[in-house]
Amino acid sequence: MDGVFRRAAKLVARSFRLHPVPHILAAMGANIFSFAVVGFTVVIGRVTDEVIIPGLDQEGVSGKSVLIGMGAIGIVGLSRGMSIMIRRWFNMMAVARTQRTWRKSLTYRYLYVPMKFHWEYPAGKLLAHTDSDVEVATSMLMPLAFAMSVVVLIVVSLFSLLVVHPLFALVAVLLFPSLTWLTRSMSSGISGPAAQAQEEVGKLSSIAHESLEGVLVIKTLGREQDEVDRFEKTASDLKDQRIKVARVRSNHAPVIFALPQLGNLILLLLGGWLYSQDAVSLGEVVRALALFSILALPMQILGFLFTQIPQSVVAQDRIDGVLETDTEKEFPQSEIESSAIKFTNVSFSYPVAGQSDHLVLNDLSIDITPGETVALVGSTGSGKSTLVSLLTGLMPTTKGEITLGDCNVSDLGPEGASTVIAPVLQETFLFADTLRENLTFGRPIPDGEINRVLQLVEADSFVFELSNGLETVVGERGMTLSGGQRQRLAIARALLCRPKILVLDDATSAVDPTIEAEILSNLQTNPDRTLIVVAHRLATIRLADRVLFLSGGKISAEGTHDELLSVPEYSALAQAYERAGS
Amino acid sequence: MTVLDGSDVIGPGDEPEPMALVDIDDVGALQVLRRGVAESPELKEGFWGTVVRALGVAGSKLLVPVTIQLIIDKGLSGDEVDLSKVVTFVSLSALLLIASIFLERATYFRLGCMAENVLRGLRVRVFSHLHKLSLAEHTASKKGVLTARVTSDVETLTRFAQWGAIAWVVDSFQIIAVLALMTYYSWELTLVTLAVHIPLIPTLRIMQYRQLRAYDVLRTRVSETLGSISESVMGMNMIRSYGQRKATRERIDQAIDDQYKQQMSAARYFSFIIPMTDIFGVVAIASVVGSGVWWGSSWGLTSGELIAYIFLVNLLLSPITQLGEVLDQTQTALAGWWKILKVIDTPIEIPDKNFGPEIQTGPLSVKAEGVEFAYREGDRVLHGINVELLAGSSVAIVGETGSGKTTFAKLIARLADPTAGKLFVGGVDLKEMASQDRRSAIRMVPQDGFLFDTTVAENIRYGRPEATYNEVEEAVHSLDLQPWIESLPDGINTLVGERGESLSVGERQLVALVRAQLADPGLLVLDEATSSVDPETETVLEHALERLAEGRTTISVAHRLSTAERSDLVLVFDHGNLVEQGPHDELKENGGVYNKLYDSWLGNTRENSDGSN
């Protein structure tokens, strides 16, 4: 537990160093509040003795003292209200700014860490870090200013009670820590079943998702009742957990509500006795009563803070796990003179948990001259896409080097390589933005050029049928594009980069074969552009000047399609492709 | 004197949940309540007992102010201090307070249990109803909405039940009890208190409504931020290899900044509302003290009553503030409830039938008589289809997208009922068939190849749950799929992942085929996949399909020419009509719709691969 508190202190210190001004102002508001609260009770006490009692039970008071009493209540009350406002506003600002800082630093890492980081972390987890983890990690900052001022409040209150009578202070000392303890015990009692319930909610929702997603299959199999049973069981588990929460809450909450009231009754008893001894005035009893009514919540705040701390610390650890990952090295800017591609003894392997590394490419060498059209052929898992990723600088090679002209790709990085290479990947990705933005990345490209490129990839007709043309927003209001349309847009995007090397990694798999053939022949019209195609269709393969047959991590054969048909392994694959095409 | 509030602790994340601001004015809260109560019998159980207990709980909040008043007026004022009265009042109060702890405990627990029982019941009823609805209701665009009904909409109700519903009962009783006691002490002071509070209520409502709106916008900003971050992760390869990291980072930072700005603009209300009510409370206390002291004697007011009054003002403020927040939550909860109730109200089109005429074993014939179909809100998609298919024949249904071919196949599998006309399978009207018989005689293999998150073997067994392990193996063997099964990491016990995503599209279809083989239906309805499958799997798939079709009537919604070529009969659909039927060769000669379709197929696929032979 000690370790947790030290880590929590560090967490607070970090946020404080990042955003000192709102933190300090919030703390200031909170401390003014502490004094205002006690001040208010003092005023009420004095108003009782000097205005209420004389006014109603005795000879009466002057209009002036009534006004002074009202004014004092008003002023102290107003400053109490203002201090709450200041605390809440600046506290919120400190929390929101801290959240903003973590969110920005996290997403910066996501963009700039080496690709292999992303193999280990699923996207859902990364999103959770920026969303719920940031929320939870900063949630202990929320009651922080208030909780710190509670310490001041306790000191001032005890002092105020001591001034009235030591016995009153004694009741407070005996009573209020138990409120903190009770709140903490309730929160920790709830957290178990509440987390369990949250898990059941997740389960329930994934059953609902799965079940309604697969409703067609379920109907064809006649499994409806089994699905309902499955759902009902989890719904009952959820109910049980939630009832557990309700039990803990109903065991604690009434006691927490009743304790300050009980304290008030004890005060009344003591107060009556001390009053009879002339030790206190009636106003002083009222003042103590008022203070007791107010102290209840701050004591609960402390309890909440204690339960929040461990969760926040754990969430911050998860965030720090990402923040500690090193980003890629800086790549120096360099000019690439020629678009000649050379792979020299390139190997690539990736780690497999609990096993030796999986070798994908093994000592592979390739030369591609500018302007050539090359087809990469190989069965599933032969390393075609890996080869593309290495060439574009997305990942470093394990051994060997790849050069573009005179430059080593490992020095260029993806940004450097992107000045000459435009890869179109199997999974097309479009931003939820306008088509124009997706195609141009915001560069000012004249409509004429965009239209020409769209024609080249046979995308002009469907783009201009859209009501907003290029300004249509992808994914908005059911604007859905078919897989083939998305692929064609991705090729257009690549062409608008005016690349010296165009790489199509199975980038036309969803495009209708006739259109695919047209696009490819359109693409070949530029003799200066190198074209590398990863393909599954014979028509595409046949277009290539040279076919590289990838097998066993190496280029096991190369030549034209017809030449390669004499290689048994290649011709078997070619036949499979042909059957699939019919 | 409670002037602090719990929201400091909970933070803005737990502010009143302002989901979509749905207007249910056109229905009316009472109507929703009446329908809702009728639908949830759990609500009526012990309802009145709970109400009485809640009344007791509200009353117990008055104990301290009453005791203060009694002690000051009866025990301490006057010339002689009467300590025995002080002791009597305090001990009586303490006894009542302790009793109230137990009462409150029971009340909160009862309310909690009741809410959870109602929610569980409602959840299961909606879910079960959703599965009874015909497939026509489960369109792709509605899927998300329907899922939301059993998940987020019920959770909206849950949040309401855990806080809002209880607050309605306890807070409104507390307001009534406090006002009653205030009036008993002095109706004049009650008028003063009310006068001060009258401007509070509309101000509070406006502020709370704006707060709700601000958090609504914030939620949109949060999802925009998440959207842009998720894009940067999903499109990582593209972003990096196009040198777009810097631009993407700017986009994300912009979204994060916008979210921050909205957070702070919502914080205006978060930091203003509570102190504002506090200040109203202070004004009320000052006015009560002023007018009480000045005119109190003529109203017959005692000092104890006035002091008790100060404490009562605060007991009035917190339930008013809370009810204001609850009001918005109530609106959304009622709207959510209404949406859920509307799902339950959707009529079930295909009721289960337990008995029906016997179905012969072996291949089954199919007959359609004037079959029409229209979606509940939409155009007719099938017009008067008449056709007879022989038992044991293989039939291909072809047509453009939207021609109605898939709908027709679904009607044969009775995933929906024709809006007019009749369908006969094996000579029996589909509507007369017992559900169980229908399921074993007719089996549809849909193209999406959805799998449950379990092993391959279990997924196959879904075809016939009582099948033994040997029968599953046998089914695999009979389609010659043993080599494929062996190539999987854990053989037949390989886990397929969520929706079967650990397997490829083609492999998922293989599982679906074995599933159908295990069920051994007399009529097989196949919806061919349109998405591309890798060539190696495609070969296996085609072979398995051929084996599966042996000895059954098969109807295939065909996307490939080869399927149509192989079939005994081709049905050509066009704009919801059956326009041509006959064997492939005959239709090709006719030069009609099929011929055009055939030409486009030929253009697409043959031209390129023919030359290689």
Tab-separated table of N, CA, C and O in Angstrom, chain A residues 107 110-111 115 117-119 121-128 130 394 425-432 438 486 493, chain B residues 225-242 244-245 248 251-252 499 501:
chain	number	residue	atom	x	y	z
A	107	THR	N	-0.570	9.455	-28.540
A	107	THR	CA	-0.773	9.299	-29.981
A	107	THR	C	0.512	9.617	-30.751
A	107	THR	O	0.752	9.042	-31.799
A	110	TYR	N	2.229	6.367	-30.804
A	110	TYR	CA	1.606	5.424	-31.741
A	110	TYR	C	2.119	5.673	-33.153
A	110	TYR	O	2.329	4.745	-33.924
A	111	LEU	N	2.318	6.948	-33.489
A	111	LEU	CA	2.732	7.263	-34.852
A	111	LEU	C	4.217	7.018	-35.073
A	111	LEU	O	4.629	6.679	-36.169
A	115	MET	N	7.325	-0.235	-36.163
A	115	MET	CA	6.138	-1.028	-36.486
A	115	MET	C	5.959	-2.231	-35.579
A	115	MET	O	4.848	-2.672	-35.332
A	117	PHE	N	6.136	-2.604	-32.549
A	117	PHE	CA	5.324	-2.267	-31.387
A	117	PHE	C	3.855	-2.598	-31.661
A	117	PHE	O	3.142	-3.139	-30.826
A	118	HIS	N	3.418	-2.291	-32.875
A	118	HIS	CA	2.009	-2.480	-33.214
A	118	HIS	C	1.643	-3.944	-33.423
A	118	HIS	O	0.475	-4.288	-33.422
A	119	TRP	N	2.646	-4.787	-33.654
A	119	TRP	CA	2.324	-6.213	-33.754
A	119	TRP	C	1.921	-6.746	-32.384
A	119	TRP	O	1.170	-7.691	-32.269
A	121	TYR	N	0.604	-4.862	-29.793
A	121	TYR	CA	-0.558	-4.239	-29.163
A	121	TYR	C	-1.726	-4.158	-30.124
A	121	TYR	O	-1.634	-3.497	-31.157
A	122	PRO	N	-2.831	-4.836	-29.801
A	122	PRO	CA	-4.003	-4.715	-30.667
A	122	PRO	C	-4.559	-3.289	-30.615
A	122	PRO	O	-4.406	-2.581	-29.611
A	123	ALA	N	-5.187	-2.879	-31.717
A	123	ALA	CA	-5.689	-1.504	-31.827
A	123	ALA	C	-6.624	-1.145	-30.676
A	123	ALA	O	-6.573	-0.036	-30.155
A	124	GLY	N	-7.464	-2.096	-30.277
A	124	GLY	CA	-8.432	-1.814	-29.211
A	124	GLY	C	-7.752	-1.374	-27.931
A	124	GLY	O	-8.204	-0.469	-27.230
A	125	LYS	N	-6.618	-2.013	-27.645
A	125	LYS	CA	-5.890	-1.691	-26.424
A	125	LYS	C	-5.302	-0.279	-26.504
A	125	LYS	O	-5.356	0.482	-25.542
A	126	LEU	N	-4.771	0.049	-27.671
A	126	LEU	CA	-4.183	1.382	-27.839
A	126	LEU	C	-5.251	2.460	-27.685
A	126	LEU	O	-5.012	3.503	-27.072
A	127	LEU	N	-6.432	2.187	-28.203
A	127	LEU	CA	-7.511	3.156	-28.071
A	127	LEU	C	-7.920	3.293	-26.604
A	127	LEU	O	-8.180	4.382	-26.118
A	128	ALA	N	-7.967	2.157	-25.906
A	128	ALA	CA	-8.349	2.185	-24.494
A	128	ALA	C	-7.361	3.019	-23.687
A	128	ALA	O	-7.740	3.722	-22.756
A	130	THR	N	-5.777	5.705	-24.656
A	130	THR	CA	-6.031	7.137	-24.824
A	130	THR	C	-7.388	7.536	-24.274
A	130	THR	O	-7.634	8.705	-24.051
A	394	LEU	N	8.963	0.523	-44.074
A	394	LEU	CA	8.086	0.389	-42.909
A	394	LEU	C	8.782	-0.390	-41.798
A	394	LEU	O	8.565	-0.139	-40.626
A	425	LEU	N	-1.640	-0.876	-50.720
A	425	LEU	CA	-1.660	-2.105	-49.949
A	425	LEU	C	-2.981	-2.836	-50.105
A	425	LEU	O	-3.979	-2.275	-50.537
A	426	GLN	N	-2.926	-4.103	-49.732
A	426	GLN	CA	-4.067	-4.993	-49.860
A	426	GLN	C	-5.302	-4.415	-49.172
A	426	GLN	O	-6.372	-4.356	-49.735
A	427	GLU	N	-5.103	-4.005	-47.895
A	427	GLU	CA	-6.215	-3.423	-47.149
A	427	GLU	C	-6.211	-1.934	-47.444
A	427	GLU	O	-5.334	-1.217	-46.978
A	428	THR	N	-7.201	-1.489	-48.194
A	428	THR	CA	-7.203	-0.066	-48.502
A	428	THR	C	-7.706	0.697	-47.296
A	428	THR	O	-8.580	0.240	-46.581
A	429	PHE	N	-7.117	1.846	-47.099
A	429	PHE	CA	-7.514	2.640	-45.964
A	429	PHE	C	-7.860	4.045	-46.420
A	429	PHE	O	-7.068	4.705	-47.070
A	430	LEU	N	-9.068	4.471	-46.106
A	430	LEU	CA	-9.473	5.836	-46.435
A	430	LEU	C	-9.835	6.562	-45.142
A	430	LEU	O	-10.429	5.969	-44.243
A	431	PHE	N	-9.471	7.823	-45.054
A	431	PHE	CA	-9.861	8.631	-43.899
A	431	PHE	C	-11.346	8.978	-43.993
A	431	PHE	O	-11.884	9.065	-45.096
A	432	ALA	N	-11.957	9.233	-42.847
A	432	ALA	CA	-13.337	9.717	-42.851
A	432	ALA	C	-13.312	11.204	-43.199
A	432	ALA	O	-13.542	12.066	-42.367
A	438	ASN	N	-8.701	12.726	-49.263
A	438	ASN	CA	-8.123	11.395	-49.295
A	438	ASN	C	-7.169	11.207	-50.468
A	438	ASN	O	-6.174	10.508	-50.363
A	486	ARG	N	-12.917	1.273	-53.433
A	486	ARG	CA	-11.899	1.765	-52.501
A	486	ARG	C	-10.498	1.487	-53.043
A	486	ARG	O	-9.614	2.324	-52.967
A	493	ARG	N	-4.786	7.634	-55.473
A	493	ARG	CA	-4.040	8.384	-54.465
A	493	ARG	C	-2.531	8.184	-54.664
A	493	ARG	O	-1.754	9.134	-54.611
B	225	THR	N	-12.338	12.345	-31.439
B	225	THR	CA	-10.936	12.105	-31.087
B	225	THR	C	-10.600	10.627	-31.250
B	225	THR	O	-9.618	10.265	-31.880
B	226	LEU	N	-11.460	9.784	-30.677
B	226	LEU	CA	-11.202	8.353	-30.772
B	226	LEU	C	-11.177	7.918	-32.227
B	226	LEU	O	-10.351	7.100	-32.617
B	227	GLY	N	-12.074	8.498	-33.020
B	227	GLY	CA	-12.106	8.163	-34.438
B	227	GLY	C	-10.797	8.494	-35.113
B	227	GLY	O	-10.237	7.668	-35.837
B	228	SER	N	-10.259	9.681	-34.824
B	228	SER	CA	-9.028	10.056	-35.520
B	228	SER	C	-7.843	9.233	-35.002
B	228	SER	O	-6.956	8.891	-35.772
B	229	ILE	N	-7.862	8.891	-33.717
B	229	ILE	CA	-6.770	8.047	-33.212
B	229	ILE	C	-6.882	6.662	-33.826
B	229	ILE	O	-5.887	6.066	-34.242
B	230	SER	N	-8.103	6.161	-33.903
B	230	SER	CA	-8.272	4.822	-34.449
B	230	SER	C	-7.871	4.784	-35.916
B	230	SER	O	-7.250	3.834	-36.380
B	231	GLU	N	-8.165	5.859	-36.650
B	231	GLU	CA	-7.709	5.922	-38.043
B	231	GLU	C	-6.191	5.832	-38.120
B	231	GLU	O	-5.636	5.153	-38.968
B	232	SER	N	-5.540	6.540	-37.194
B	232	SER	CA	-4.079	6.567	-37.271
B	232	SER	C	-3.486	5.205	-36.975
B	232	SER	O	-2.408	4.872	-37.438
B	233	VAL	N	-4.213	4.404	-36.182
B	233	VAL	CA	-3.696	3.069	-35.890
B	233	VAL	C	-4.047	2.097	-37.019
B	233	VAL	O	-3.215	1.324	-37.485
B	234	MET	N	-5.298	2.177	-37.490
B	234	MET	CA	-5.730	1.231	-38.522
B	234	MET	C	-5.021	1.510	-39.863
B	234	MET	O	-4.718	0.591	-40.599
B	235	GLY	N	-4.810	2.781	-40.155
B	235	GLY	CA	-4.218	3.115	-41.450
B	235	GLY	C	-2.732	3.353	-41.355
B	235	GLY	O	-2.147	4.048	-42.196
B	236	MET	N	-2.130	2.776	-40.305
B	236	MET	CA	-0.735	3.046	-40.001
B	236	MET	C	0.220	2.815	-41.174
B	236	MET	O	1.080	3.645	-41.454
B	237	ASN	N	0.033	1.666	-41.856
B	237	ASN	CA	0.928	1.354	-42.974
B	237	ASN	C	0.864	2.448	-44.029
B	237	ASN	O	1.885	2.931	-44.511
B	238	MET	N	-0.370	2.815	-44.378
B	238	MET	CA	-0.545	3.811	-45.419
B	238	MET	C	0.041	5.148	-44.969
B	238	MET	O	0.778	5.791	-45.727
B	239	ILE	N	-0.283	5.549	-43.726
B	239	ILE	CA	0.170	6.854	-43.246
B	239	ILE	C	1.690	6.945	-43.261
B	239	ILE	O	2.275	7.929	-43.699
B	240	ARG	N	2.332	5.887	-42.829
B	240	ARG	CA	3.806	5.915	-42.791
B	240	ARG	C	4.394	5.896	-44.193
B	240	ARG	O	5.302	6.645	-44.501
B	241	SER	N	3.858	5.022	-45.051
B	241	SER	CA	4.529	4.891	-46.338
B	241	SER	C	4.156	6.019	-47.298
B	241	SER	O	4.691	6.069	-48.402
B	242	TYR	N	3.255	6.908	-46.884
B	242	TYR	CA	3.000	8.081	-47.709
B	242	TYR	C	3.529	9.344	-47.049
B	242	TYR	O	3.164	10.454	-47.423
B	244	GLN	N	2.802	10.633	-44.166
B	244	GLN	CA	1.706	11.444	-43.643
B	244	GLN	C	1.682	11.523	-42.115
B	244	GLN	O	0.692	11.905	-41.520
B	245	ARG	N	2.803	11.124	-41.472
B	245	ARG	CA	2.750	11.090	-40.018
B	245	ARG	C	2.554	12.460	-39.395
B	245	ARG	O	1.777	12.628	-38.468
B	248	THR	N	-0.970	13.675	-39.926
B	248	THR	CA	-1.898	12.907	-39.091
B	248	THR	C	-1.806	13.362	-37.644
B	248	THR	O	-2.809	13.500	-36.953
B	251	ARG	N	-3.727	16.447	-37.217
B	251	ARG	CA	-5.173	16.154	-37.187
B	251	ARG	C	-5.595	15.689	-35.801
B	251	ARG	O	-6.603	16.142	-35.259
B	252	ILE	N	-4.826	14.744	-35.257
B	252	ILE	CA	-5.196	14.191	-33.952
B	252	ILE	C	-5.105	15.269	-32.879
B	252	ILE	O	-6.004	15.417	-32.053
B	499	ARG	N	-16.537	-14.258	-34.294
B	499	ARG	CA	-17.140	-14.328	-35.626
B	499	ARG	C	-16.352	-15.226	-36.581
B	499	ARG	O	-16.516	-15.152	-37.779
B	501	GLU	N	-13.101	-15.114	-37.021
B	501	GLU	CA	-12.112	-14.320	-37.737
B	501	GLU	C	-10.697	-14.884	-37.774
B	501	GLU	O	-9.853	-14.397	-38.522
